[in-house]
Amino acid sequence: MSAETIYQQLRSHLAYLKLAAAADALEPALETAEREKPGYTKFLHDLLQVEVAASEQRRLDGRMRFAKLPAHKTLEQFDFDAQPTLDRRLVEDLATLRFVEEKSNCLLIGPPGVGKTHLAIALGHRAVHAGYRVYYTTAAELVARTSRAAMDGRWANTMRFWAGPQVLIIDELGYLPMPGEAASHLFQVISRRYEHASIILTTNRGIADWGHIFEDTTVATAVLDRLLHHATVLSITGESYRMRRHRDAIAALRPALTGLPQGGESP
Ligand code: ADP
Ligand code: MG
């Protein structure tokens, strides 16, 4: 039995320290080093760089899985020309993520199909890439989960959970009415996060209309008060992007359609 070579010891050190990426890169790095004769510092730097990059990628993947973003939407995919009522500079300012550092909120208000969810996810995507913990939910799911937690005696736990992410996306507030208890749960989540962490909230209801979402106007006022104190409000009044695309498709078909022989009519 021969004693372990120093190379074998190096491999087992890397394995013991769980530096798997560096271990994989060792062989090719040594071959390159034979040829290029880098200094000791550069050799070690390049080898550790591989491990750092792999670790960053693992963390990014973990944050992305945790965020549960329902689709892959980015700001680069967003067609601002299609939505002239949207203030592009406000979106670009939000994209710097200063609002996350400032623990302020973002409200996206507009009718269905105008890109509210798209923008919310795209900002979430940015934040994940910048290293923030992000979590996506809908208003309906949030209140369903908090109600279940309240019944199961897990209230404190669930409140800690909702307070945790640096960005909480609450999508689709207002599509379903929110009876008293649900509204109070939503209020408590918003209240816990107030001045501690950001919320991106989307809604189809204008702020003046929030009394209709919540049975209780006192809760509606309290929710709005917390949300709007530090917030960027993006209001989109344009038409649905999906409908727009259909309209363009229909317009493109029209010449062909009018060229078709009209059934039953003879010249
Ligand atoms: P909302 O949440 O306002 O109802 P969505 O964000 O779900 O609307 O948008 C509906 C669909 O249209 C999505 O697939 C979205 O990516 C797309 N979309 C909406 N607006 C735009 C836009 N300005 N540029 C590109 N895609 C858009
Ligand atoms: Mg939506």
PDB file of C-alpha atoms and ligand atoms in Angstrom:
ATOM      1  CA  MET A   1       0.000   0.000   0.000  1.00  0.00           C
ATOM      2  CA  SER A   2       1.613   3.244  -1.091  1.00  0.00           C
ATOM      3  CA  ALA A   3       1.140   6.435   0.924  1.00  0.00           C
ATOM      4  CA  GLU A   4      -1.264   8.975  -0.506  1.00  0.00           C
ATOM      5  CA  THR A   5       0.380  11.350  -2.932  1.00  0.00           C
ATOM      6  CA  ILE A   6       0.105  15.062  -2.276  1.00  0.00           C
ATOM      7  CA  TYR A   7      -2.232  15.249  -5.266  1.00  0.00           C
ATOM      8  CA  GLN A   8      -4.552  12.672  -3.699  1.00  0.00           C
ATOM      9  CA  GLN A   9      -4.437  14.570  -0.415  1.00  0.00           C
ATOM     10  CA  LEU A  10      -5.328  17.782  -2.235  1.00  0.00           C
ATOM     11  CA  ARG A  11      -8.332  16.030  -3.826  1.00  0.00           C
ATOM     12  CA  SER A  12      -9.506  14.744  -0.480  1.00  0.00           C
ATOM     13  CA  HIS A  13      -9.052  18.194   1.140  1.00  0.00           C
ATOM     14  CA  LEU A  14     -11.243  19.711  -1.575  1.00  0.00           C
ATOM     15  CA  ALA A  15     -13.837  16.964  -1.050  1.00  0.00           C
ATOM     16  CA  TYR A  16     -13.705  17.384   2.752  1.00  0.00           C
ATOM     17  CA  LEU A  17     -14.243  21.134   2.380  1.00  0.00           C
ATOM     18  CA  LYS A  18     -17.098  20.404  -0.074  1.00  0.00           C
ATOM     19  CA  LEU A  19     -15.404  22.375  -2.847  1.00  0.00           C
ATOM     20  CA  ALA A  20     -16.771  20.072  -5.539  1.00  0.00           C
ATOM     21  CA  ALA A  21     -16.517  22.557  -8.401  1.00  0.00           C
ATOM     22  CA  ALA A  22     -12.873  23.302  -7.590  1.00  0.00           C
ATOM     23  CA  ALA A  23     -12.201  19.565  -7.334  1.00  0.00           C
ATOM     24  CA  ASP A  24     -13.660  19.051 -10.819  1.00  0.00           C
ATOM     25  CA  ALA A  25     -11.673  21.989 -12.172  1.00  0.00           C
ATOM     26  CA  LEU A  26      -8.391  20.888 -10.597  1.00  0.00           C
ATOM     27  CA  GLU A  27      -7.196  18.533 -13.342  1.00  0.00           C
ATOM     28  CA  PRO A  28      -7.742  20.950 -16.261  1.00  0.00           C
ATOM     29  CA  ALA A  29      -6.411  23.848 -14.140  1.00  0.00           C
ATOM     30  CA  LEU A  30      -3.183  21.915 -13.506  1.00  0.00           C
ATOM     31  CA  GLU A  31      -2.836  21.133 -17.212  1.00  0.00           C
ATOM     32  CA  THR A  32      -3.310  24.797 -18.138  1.00  0.00           C
ATOM     33  CA  ALA A  33      -0.858  25.811 -15.423  1.00  0.00           C
ATOM     34  CA  GLU A  34       1.784  23.428 -16.891  1.00  0.00           C
ATOM     35  CA  ARG A  35       1.499  25.259 -20.189  1.00  0.00           C
ATOM     36  CA  GLU A  36       0.956  28.831 -19.116  1.00  0.00           C
ATOM     37  CA  LYS A  37       2.990  28.896 -15.896  1.00  0.00           C
ATOM     38  CA  PRO A  38       0.812  31.401 -14.009  1.00  0.00           C
ATOM     39  CA  GLY A  39       1.998  32.779 -10.671  1.00  0.00           C
ATOM     40  CA  TYR A  40       0.922  30.980  -7.462  1.00  0.00           C
ATOM     41  CA  THR A  41      -1.595  33.709  -6.691  1.00  0.00           C
ATOM     42  CA  LYS A  42      -3.193  33.597 -10.110  1.00  0.00           C
ATOM     43  CA  PHE A  43      -3.414  29.811 -10.062  1.00  0.00           C
ATOM     44  CA  LEU A  44      -5.143  29.764  -6.687  1.00  0.00           C
ATOM     45  CA  HIS A  45      -7.387  32.684  -7.645  1.00  0.00           C
ATOM     46  CA  ASP A  46      -8.574  31.001 -10.851  1.00  0.00           C
ATOM     47  CA  LEU A  47      -9.277  27.722  -9.092  1.00  0.00           C
ATOM     48  CA  LEU A  48     -11.281  29.378  -6.296  1.00  0.00           C
ATOM     49  CA  GLN A  49     -13.070  31.554  -8.831  1.00  0.00           C
ATOM     50  CA  VAL A  50     -14.640  28.400 -10.268  1.00  0.00           C
ATOM     51  CA  GLU A  51     -15.927  27.442  -6.825  1.00  0.00           C
ATOM     52  CA  VAL A  52     -17.254  30.934  -6.112  1.00  0.00           C
ATOM     53  CA  ALA A  53     -19.113  31.024  -9.455  1.00  0.00           C
ATOM     54  CA  ALA A  54     -20.659  27.598  -8.784  1.00  0.00           C
ATOM     55  CA  SER A  55     -21.731  28.668  -5.307  1.00  0.00           C
ATOM     56  CA  GLU A  56     -23.293  31.888  -6.606  1.00  0.00           C
ATOM     57  CA  GLN A  57     -25.201  29.913  -9.234  1.00  0.00           C
ATOM     58  CA  ARG A  58     -26.497  27.461  -6.588  1.00  0.00           C
ATOM     59  CA  ARG A  59     -27.727  30.343  -4.425  1.00  0.00           C
ATOM     60  CA  LEU A  60     -29.361  32.059  -7.389  1.00  0.00           C
ATOM     61  CA  ASP A  61     -31.125  28.799  -8.321  1.00  0.00           C
ATOM     62  CA  GLY A  62     -32.264  28.428  -4.709  1.00  0.00           C
ATOM     63  CA  ARG A  63     -33.651  31.971  -4.547  1.00  0.00           C
ATOM     64  CA  MET A  64     -35.381  31.473  -7.908  1.00  0.00           C
ATOM     65  CA  ARG A  65     -37.036  28.222  -6.735  1.00  0.00           C
ATOM     66  CA  PHE A  66     -38.092  29.854  -3.462  1.00  0.00           C
ATOM     67  CA  ALA A  67     -39.637  32.857  -5.257  1.00  0.00           C
ATOM     68  CA  LYS A  68     -42.235  30.669  -7.074  1.00  0.00           C
ATOM     69  CA  LEU A  69     -42.527  33.200  -9.895  1.00  0.00           C
ATOM     70  CA  PRO A  70     -45.331  31.733 -12.032  1.00  0.00           C
ATOM     71  CA  ALA A  71     -43.725  32.538 -15.400  1.00  0.00           C
ATOM     72  CA  HIS A  72     -40.485  33.762 -16.893  1.00  0.00           C
ATOM     73  CA  LYS A  73     -41.117  37.439 -17.594  1.00  0.00           C
ATOM     74  CA  THR A  74     -38.450  40.102 -17.878  1.00  0.00           C
ATOM     75  CA  LEU A  75     -38.429  43.864 -18.356  1.00  0.00           C
ATOM     76  CA  GLU A  76     -36.547  43.327 -21.620  1.00  0.00           C
ATOM     77  CA  GLN A  77     -39.593  41.425 -22.939  1.00  0.00           C
ATOM     78  CA  PHE A  78     -41.945  44.256 -22.013  1.00  0.00           C
ATOM     79  CA  ASP A  79     -43.140  46.364 -24.938  1.00  0.00           C
ATOM     80  CA  PHE A  80     -43.449  49.882 -23.549  1.00  0.00           C
ATOM     81  CA  ASP A  81     -44.695  51.286 -26.867  1.00  0.00           C
ATOM     82  CA  ALA A  82     -47.801  49.121 -26.510  1.00  0.00           C
ATOM     83  CA  GLN A  83     -48.619  50.802 -23.183  1.00  0.00           C
ATOM     84  CA  PRO A  84     -48.273  54.586 -23.641  1.00  0.00           C
ATOM     85  CA  THR A  85     -50.133  55.419 -20.403  1.00  0.00           C
ATOM     86  CA  LEU A  86     -47.422  53.701 -18.382  1.00  0.00           C
ATOM     87  CA  ASP A  87     -44.632  55.975 -17.147  1.00  0.00           C
ATOM     88  CA  ARG A  88     -41.547  54.194 -18.433  1.00  0.00           C
ATOM     89  CA  ARG A  89     -39.164  56.230 -16.283  1.00  0.00           C
ATOM     90  CA  LEU A  90     -40.947  55.074 -13.136  1.00  0.00           C
ATOM     91  CA  VAL A  91     -40.501  51.455 -14.224  1.00  0.00           C
ATOM     92  CA  GLU A  92     -36.836  52.060 -14.991  1.00  0.00           C
ATOM     93  CA  ASP A  93     -36.395  53.627 -11.579  1.00  0.00           C
ATOM     94  CA  LEU A  94     -38.057  50.611  -9.931  1.00  0.00           C
ATOM     95  CA  ALA A  95     -35.735  48.361 -11.950  1.00  0.00           C
ATOM     96  CA  THR A  96     -32.756  49.868 -10.097  1.00  0.00           C
ATOM     97  CA  LEU A  97     -34.273  48.197  -6.980  1.00  0.00           C
ATOM     98  CA  ARG A  98     -33.697  51.286  -4.876  1.00  0.00           C
ATOM     99  CA  PHE A  99     -37.265  50.738  -3.639  1.00  0.00           C
ATOM    100  CA  VAL A 100     -36.184  47.396  -2.139  1.00  0.00           C
ATOM    101  CA  GLU A 101     -33.332  49.063  -0.264  1.00  0.00           C
ATOM    102  CA  GLU A 102     -35.751  51.751   0.921  1.00  0.00           C
ATOM    103  CA  LYS A 103     -38.341  49.111   1.901  1.00  0.00           C
ATOM    104  CA  SER A 104     -40.960  50.956  -0.065  1.00  0.00           C
ATOM    105  CA  ASN A 105     -43.760  49.458  -2.130  1.00  0.00           C
ATOM    106  CA  CYS A 106     -44.931  49.309  -5.699  1.00  0.00           C
ATOM    107  CA  LEU A 107     -48.597  49.347  -6.677  1.00  0.00           C
ATOM    108  CA  LEU A 108     -49.624  48.331 -10.173  1.00  0.00           C
ATOM    109  CA  ILE A 109     -53.156  49.365 -10.985  1.00  0.00           C
ATOM    110  CA  GLY A 110     -55.054  48.677 -14.190  1.00  0.00           C
ATOM    111  CA  PRO A 111     -57.638  46.562 -15.999  1.00  0.00           C
ATOM    112  CA  PRO A 112     -56.965  42.917 -16.977  1.00  0.00           C
ATOM    113  CA  GLY A 113     -54.323  42.129 -19.568  1.00  0.00           C
ATOM    114  CA  VAL A 114     -52.308  45.351 -19.447  1.00  0.00           C
ATOM    115  CA  GLY A 115     -49.133  43.723 -18.079  1.00  0.00           C
ATOM    116  CA  LYS A 116     -49.413  44.192 -14.309  1.00  0.00           C
ATOM    117  CA  THR A 117     -48.404  40.619 -13.487  1.00  0.00           C
ATOM    118  CA  HIS A 118     -45.712  40.746 -16.176  1.00  0.00           C
ATOM    119  CA  LEU A 119     -44.130  43.847 -14.616  1.00  0.00           C
ATOM    120  CA  ALA A 120     -44.443  42.488 -11.070  1.00  0.00           C
ATOM    121  CA  ILE A 121     -42.723  39.224 -12.036  1.00  0.00           C
ATOM    122  CA  ALA A 122     -40.080  41.073 -14.057  1.00  0.00           C
ATOM    123  CA  LEU A 123     -39.195  43.258 -11.051  1.00  0.00           C
ATOM    124  CA  GLY A 124     -39.171  40.130  -8.878  1.00  0.00           C
ATOM    125  CA  HIS A 125     -36.840  38.479 -11.362  1.00  0.00           C
ATOM    126  CA  ARG A 126     -34.483  41.468 -11.183  1.00  0.00           C
ATOM    127  CA  ALA A 127     -34.524  41.344  -7.396  1.00  0.00           C
ATOM    128  CA  VAL A 128     -33.756  37.588  -7.310  1.00  0.00           C
ATOM    129  CA  HIS A 129     -30.777  38.187  -9.597  1.00  0.00           C
ATOM    130  CA  ALA A 130     -29.601  41.036  -7.388  1.00  0.00           C
ATOM    131  CA  GLY A 131     -29.509  38.646  -4.414  1.00  0.00           C
ATOM    132  CA  TYR A 132     -32.789  39.505  -2.682  1.00  0.00           C
ATOM    133  CA  ARG A 133     -35.248  36.986  -1.332  1.00  0.00           C
ATOM    134  CA  VAL A 134     -38.490  37.305  -3.282  1.00  0.00           C
ATOM    135  CA  TYR A 135     -41.799  35.490  -2.924  1.00  0.00           C
ATOM    136  CA  TYR A 136     -44.776  35.500  -5.263  1.00  0.00           C
ATOM    137  CA  THR A 137     -48.343  34.850  -4.194  1.00  0.00           C
ATOM    138  CA  THR A 138     -51.836  35.945  -5.129  1.00  0.00           C
ATOM    139  CA  ALA A 139     -54.025  37.856  -2.686  1.00  0.00           C
ATOM    140  CA  ALA A 140     -56.467  34.902  -2.668  1.00  0.00           C
ATOM    141  CA  GLU A 141     -53.713  32.390  -1.872  1.00  0.00           C
ATOM    142  CA  LEU A 142     -52.261  34.627   0.830  1.00  0.00           C
ATOM    143  CA  VAL A 143     -55.542  34.926   2.724  1.00  0.00           C
ATOM    144  CA  ALA A 144     -56.359  31.215   2.235  1.00  0.00           C
ATOM    145  CA  ARG A 145     -52.997  30.265   3.735  1.00  0.00           C
ATOM    146  CA  THR A 146     -53.202  32.688   6.637  1.00  0.00           C
ATOM    147  CA  SER A 147     -56.736  31.500   7.469  1.00  0.00           C
ATOM    148  CA  ARG A 148     -55.599  27.874   7.449  1.00  0.00           C
ATOM    149  CA  ALA A 149     -52.633  28.785   9.642  1.00  0.00           C
ATOM    150  CA  ALA A 150     -54.911  30.607  12.084  1.00  0.00           C
ATOM    151  CA  MET A 151     -57.129  27.524  12.382  1.00  0.00           C
ATOM    152  CA  ASP A 152     -54.160  25.176  12.800  1.00  0.00           C
ATOM    153  CA  GLY A 153     -52.550  27.312  15.499  1.00  0.00           C
ATOM    154  CA  ARG A 154     -49.635  28.270  13.242  1.00  0.00           C
ATOM    155  CA  TRP A 155     -50.348  32.003  13.206  1.00  0.00           C
ATOM    156  CA  ALA A 156     -46.996  33.218  14.536  1.00  0.00           C
ATOM    157  CA  ASN A 157     -45.149  30.942  12.108  1.00  0.00           C
ATOM    158  CA  THR A 158     -47.057  32.072   9.085  1.00  0.00           C
ATOM    159  CA  MET A 159     -46.670  35.728  10.019  1.00  0.00           C
ATOM    160  CA  ARG A 160     -42.909  35.186  10.258  1.00  0.00           C
ATOM    161  CA  PHE A 161     -43.005  33.575   6.835  1.00  0.00           C
ATOM    162  CA  TRP A 162     -44.843  36.492   5.210  1.00  0.00           C
ATOM    163  CA  ALA A 163     -42.513  38.977   6.883  1.00  0.00           C
ATOM    164  CA  GLY A 164     -39.398  37.164   5.639  1.00  0.00           C
ATOM    165  CA  PRO A 165     -38.841  37.883   1.940  1.00  0.00           C
ATOM    166  CA  GLN A 166     -37.319  41.242   1.047  1.00  0.00           C
ATOM    167  CA  VAL A 167     -39.848  41.492  -1.762  1.00  0.00           C
ATOM    168  CA  LEU A 168     -43.352  40.041  -1.461  1.00  0.00           C
ATOM    169  CA  ILE A 169     -45.410  40.079  -4.647  1.00  0.00           C
ATOM    170  CA  ILE A 170     -49.157  40.040  -3.964  1.00  0.00           C
ATOM    171  CA  ASP A 171     -50.888  39.578  -7.300  1.00  0.00           C
ATOM    172  CA  GLU A 172     -54.532  40.082  -8.252  1.00  0.00           C
ATOM    173  CA  LEU A 173     -56.008  41.955  -5.338  1.00  0.00           C
ATOM    174  CA  GLY A 174     -59.616  42.844  -6.064  1.00  0.00           C
ATOM    175  CA  TYR A 175     -60.644  40.034  -8.398  1.00  0.00           C
ATOM    176  CA  LEU A 176     -62.329  38.351  -5.456  1.00  0.00           C
ATOM    177  CA  PRO A 177     -64.098  40.241  -2.685  1.00  0.00           C
ATOM    178  CA  MET A 178     -62.438  39.994   0.693  1.00  0.00           C
ATOM    179  CA  PRO A 179     -64.706  39.324   3.635  1.00  0.00           C
ATOM    180  CA  GLY A 180     -63.875  40.772   7.062  1.00  0.00           C
ATOM    181  CA  GLU A 181     -61.570  38.085   8.430  1.00  0.00           C
ATOM    182  CA  ALA A 182     -59.587  37.653   5.202  1.00  0.00           C
ATOM    183  CA  ALA A 183     -59.174  41.421   4.942  1.00  0.00           C
ATOM    184  CA  SER A 184     -57.897  41.554   8.491  1.00  0.00           C
ATOM    185  CA  HIS A 185     -55.333  38.818   7.706  1.00  0.00           C
ATOM    186  CA  LEU A 186     -54.136  40.695   4.649  1.00  0.00           C
ATOM    187  CA  PHE A 187     -53.901  43.859   6.724  1.00  0.00           C
ATOM    188  CA  GLN A 188     -51.750  42.100   9.307  1.00  0.00           C
ATOM    189  CA  VAL A 189     -49.318  40.830   6.659  1.00  0.00           C
ATOM    190  CA  ILE A 190     -49.042  44.317   5.146  1.00  0.00           C
ATOM    191  CA  SER A 191     -48.707  45.866   8.562  1.00  0.00           C
ATOM    192  CA  ARG A 192     -45.897  43.466   9.574  1.00  0.00           C
ATOM    193  CA  ARG A 193     -43.951  44.388   6.455  1.00  0.00           C
ATOM    194  CA  TYR A 194     -44.545  48.133   6.740  1.00  0.00           C
ATOM    195  CA  GLU A 195     -41.157  49.938   6.668  1.00  0.00           C
ATOM    196  CA  HIS A 196     -39.365  46.565   6.998  1.00  0.00           C
ATOM    197  CA  ALA A 197     -39.674  45.024   3.549  1.00  0.00           C
ATOM    198  CA  SER A 198     -41.197  45.787   0.156  1.00  0.00           C
ATOM    199  CA  ILE A 199     -44.486  44.716  -1.363  1.00  0.00           C
ATOM    200  CA  ILE A 200     -45.303  44.706  -5.050  1.00  0.00           C
ATOM    201  CA  LEU A 201     -49.076  44.609  -5.317  1.00  0.00           C
ATOM    202  CA  THR A 202     -51.213  44.368  -8.425  1.00  0.00           C
ATOM    203  CA  THR A 203     -54.894  45.204  -8.583  1.00  0.00           C
ATOM    204  CA  ASN A 204     -57.611  45.791 -11.147  1.00  0.00           C
ATOM    205  CA  ARG A 205     -59.334  48.279  -8.834  1.00  0.00           C
ATOM    206  CA  GLY A 206     -58.502  51.975  -8.672  1.00  0.00           C
ATOM    207  CA  ILE A 207     -57.663  53.168  -5.185  1.00  0.00           C
ATOM    208  CA  ALA A 208     -60.959  55.055  -4.852  1.00  0.00           C
ATOM    209  CA  ASP A 209     -62.644  51.711  -5.449  1.00  0.00           C
ATOM    210  CA  TRP A 210     -60.941  49.771  -2.657  1.00  0.00           C
ATOM    211  CA  GLY A 211     -63.963  50.058  -0.415  1.00  0.00           C
ATOM    212  CA  HIS A 212     -65.573  47.509  -2.755  1.00  0.00           C
ATOM    213  CA  ILE A 213     -62.762  44.963  -2.309  1.00  0.00           C
ATOM    214  CA  PHE A 214     -62.987  45.019   1.463  1.00  0.00           C
ATOM    215  CA  GLU A 215     -66.272  44.680   3.277  1.00  0.00           C
ATOM    216  CA  ASP A 216     -64.926  46.963   5.934  1.00  0.00           C
ATOM    217  CA  THR A 217     -63.881  50.459   4.843  1.00  0.00           C
ATOM    218  CA  THR A 218     -61.807  50.938   8.015  1.00  0.00           C
ATOM    219  CA  VAL A 219     -59.611  47.998   6.978  1.00  0.00           C
ATOM    220  CA  ALA A 220     -59.461  49.281   3.399  1.00  0.00           C
ATOM    221  CA  THR A 221     -58.231  52.648   4.674  1.00  0.00           C
ATOM    222  CA  ALA A 222     -55.706  51.063   7.025  1.00  0.00           C
ATOM    223  CA  VAL A 223     -54.334  48.796   4.261  1.00  0.00           C
ATOM    224  CA  LEU A 224     -54.018  51.733   1.864  1.00  0.00           C
ATOM    225  CA  ASP A 225     -52.416  53.903   4.529  1.00  0.00           C
ATOM    226  CA  ARG A 226     -49.607  51.377   5.136  1.00  0.00           C
ATOM    227  CA  LEU A 227     -49.172  50.509   1.473  1.00  0.00           C
ATOM    228  CA  LEU A 228     -49.113  54.022   0.095  1.00  0.00           C
ATOM    229  CA  HIS A 229     -47.018  55.772   2.743  1.00  0.00           C
ATOM    230  CA  HIS A 230     -43.842  54.840   0.852  1.00  0.00           C
ATOM    231  CA  ALA A 231     -44.879  53.681  -2.596  1.00  0.00           C
ATOM    232  CA  THR A 232     -44.544  54.075  -6.324  1.00  0.00           C
ATOM    233  CA  VAL A 233     -47.922  53.822  -8.005  1.00  0.00           C
ATOM    234  CA  LEU A 234     -47.977  52.677 -11.613  1.00  0.00           C
ATOM    235  CA  SER A 235     -51.312  53.167 -13.206  1.00  0.00           C
ATOM    236  CA  ILE A 236     -51.939  51.551 -16.586  1.00  0.00           C
ATOM    237  CA  THR A 237     -55.131  52.571 -18.307  1.00  0.00           C
ATOM    238  CA  GLY A 238     -54.381  51.177 -21.764  1.00  0.00           C
ATOM    239  CA  GLU A 239     -56.031  48.227 -23.439  1.00  0.00           C
ATOM    240  CA  SER A 240     -55.308  44.559 -22.888  1.00  0.00           C
ATOM    241  CA  TYR A 241     -52.104  43.420 -24.555  1.00  0.00           C
ATOM    242  CA  ARG A 242     -53.701  40.076 -25.428  1.00  0.00           C
ATOM    243  CA  MET A 243     -56.729  41.778 -27.026  1.00  0.00           C
ATOM    244  CA  ARG A 244     -54.430  44.157 -28.839  1.00  0.00           C
ATOM    245  CA  ARG A 245     -52.610  41.264 -30.409  1.00  0.00           C
ATOM    246  CA  HIS A 246     -55.912  39.699 -31.436  1.00  0.00           C
ATOM    247  CA  ARG A 247     -57.047  43.021 -32.857  1.00  0.00           C
ATOM    248  CA  ASP A 248     -53.849  43.273 -34.930  1.00  0.00           C
ATOM    249  CA  ALA A 249     -54.319  39.690 -36.109  1.00  0.00           C
ATOM    250  CA  ILE A 250     -57.929  40.376 -37.053  1.00  0.00           C
ATOM    251  CA  ALA A 251     -56.942  43.571 -38.871  1.00  0.00           C
ATOM    252  CA  ALA A 252     -54.279  41.652 -40.788  1.00  0.00           C
ATOM    253  CA  LEU A 253     -56.855  39.047 -41.826  1.00  0.00           C
ATOM    254  CA  ARG A 254     -59.472  41.564 -42.877  1.00  0.00           C
ATOM    255  CA  PRO A 255     -58.348  42.036 -46.534  1.00  0.00           C
ATOM    256  CA  ALA A 256     -58.315  38.272 -46.998  1.00  0.00           C
ATOM    257  CA  LEU A 257     -61.718  37.952 -45.341  1.00  0.00           C
ATOM    258  CA  THR A 258     -63.324  40.670 -47.482  1.00  0.00           C
ATOM    259  CA  GLY A 259     -61.824  39.012 -50.569  1.00  0.00           C
ATOM    260  CA  LEU A 260     -63.719  35.791 -49.831  1.00  0.00           C
ATOM    261  CA  PRO A 261     -66.829  35.072 -51.884  1.00  0.00           C
ATOM    262  CA  GLN A 262     -69.913  36.036 -49.902  1.00  0.00           C
ATOM    263  CA  GLY A 263     -72.093  32.972 -49.305  1.00  0.00           C
ATOM    264  CA  GLY A 264     -75.511  33.033 -51.057  1.00  0.00           C
ATOM    265  CA  GLU A 265     -74.969  36.320 -52.862  1.00  0.00           C
ATOM    266  CA  SER A 266     -74.704  36.183 -56.626  1.00  0.00           C
ATOM    267  CA  PRO A 267     -73.637  39.169 -58.712  1.00  0.00           C
TER     268      PRO A 267
HETATM  269  P1  ADP B   1     -52.445  41.636 -16.119  1.00  0.00           P
HETATM  270  O1  ADP B   1     -51.703  41.045 -14.982  1.00  0.00           O
HETATM  271  O2  ADP B   1     -52.427  43.135 -16.144  1.00  0.00           O
HETATM  272  O3  ADP B   1     -53.837  41.099 -16.261  1.00  0.00           O
HETATM  273  P2  ADP B   1     -50.492  40.200 -17.665  1.00  0.00           P
HETATM  274  O4  ADP B   1     -49.220  40.751 -17.110  1.00  0.00           O
HETATM  275  O5  ADP B   1     -50.872  38.843 -17.221  1.00  0.00           O
HETATM  276  O6  ADP B   1     -51.702  41.216 -17.464  1.00  0.00           O
HETATM  277  O7  ADP B   1     -50.385  40.235 -19.258  1.00  0.00           O
HETATM  278  C1  ADP B   1     -51.100  39.328 -20.099  1.00  0.00           C
HETATM  279  C2  ADP B   1     -50.138  38.734 -21.123  1.00  0.00           C
HETATM  280  O8  ADP B   1     -49.713  39.734 -22.037  1.00  0.00           O
HETATM  281  C3  ADP B   1     -48.882  38.170 -20.502  1.00  0.00           C
HETATM  282  O9  ADP B   1     -48.491  37.043 -21.238  1.00  0.00           O
HETATM  283  C4  ADP B   1     -47.891  39.289 -20.636  1.00  0.00           C
HETATM  284  O10 ADP B   1     -46.557  38.803 -20.707  1.00  0.00           O
HETATM  285  C5  ADP B   1     -48.298  39.947 -21.926  1.00  0.00           C
HETATM  286  N1  ADP B   1     -48.101  41.390 -21.942  1.00  0.00           N
HETATM  287  C6  ADP B   1     -48.911  42.322 -21.385  1.00  0.00           C
HETATM  288  N2  ADP B   1     -48.453  43.560 -21.627  1.00  0.00           N
HETATM  289  C7  ADP B   1     -47.318  43.405 -22.333  1.00  0.00           C
HETATM  290  C8  ADP B   1     -46.377  44.330 -22.915  1.00  0.00           C
HETATM  291  N3  ADP B   1     -46.541  45.663 -22.812  1.00  0.00           N
HETATM  292  N4  ADP B   1     -45.312  43.816 -23.571  1.00  0.00           N
HETATM  293  C9  ADP B   1     -45.161  42.484 -23.714  1.00  0.00           C
HETATM  294  N5  ADP B   1     -46.012  41.566 -23.201  1.00  0.00           N
HETATM  295  C10 ADP B   1     -47.092  42.012 -22.536  1.00  0.00           C
HETATM  296 MG    MG B   2     -52.399  39.616 -13.663  1.00  0.00          MG
END
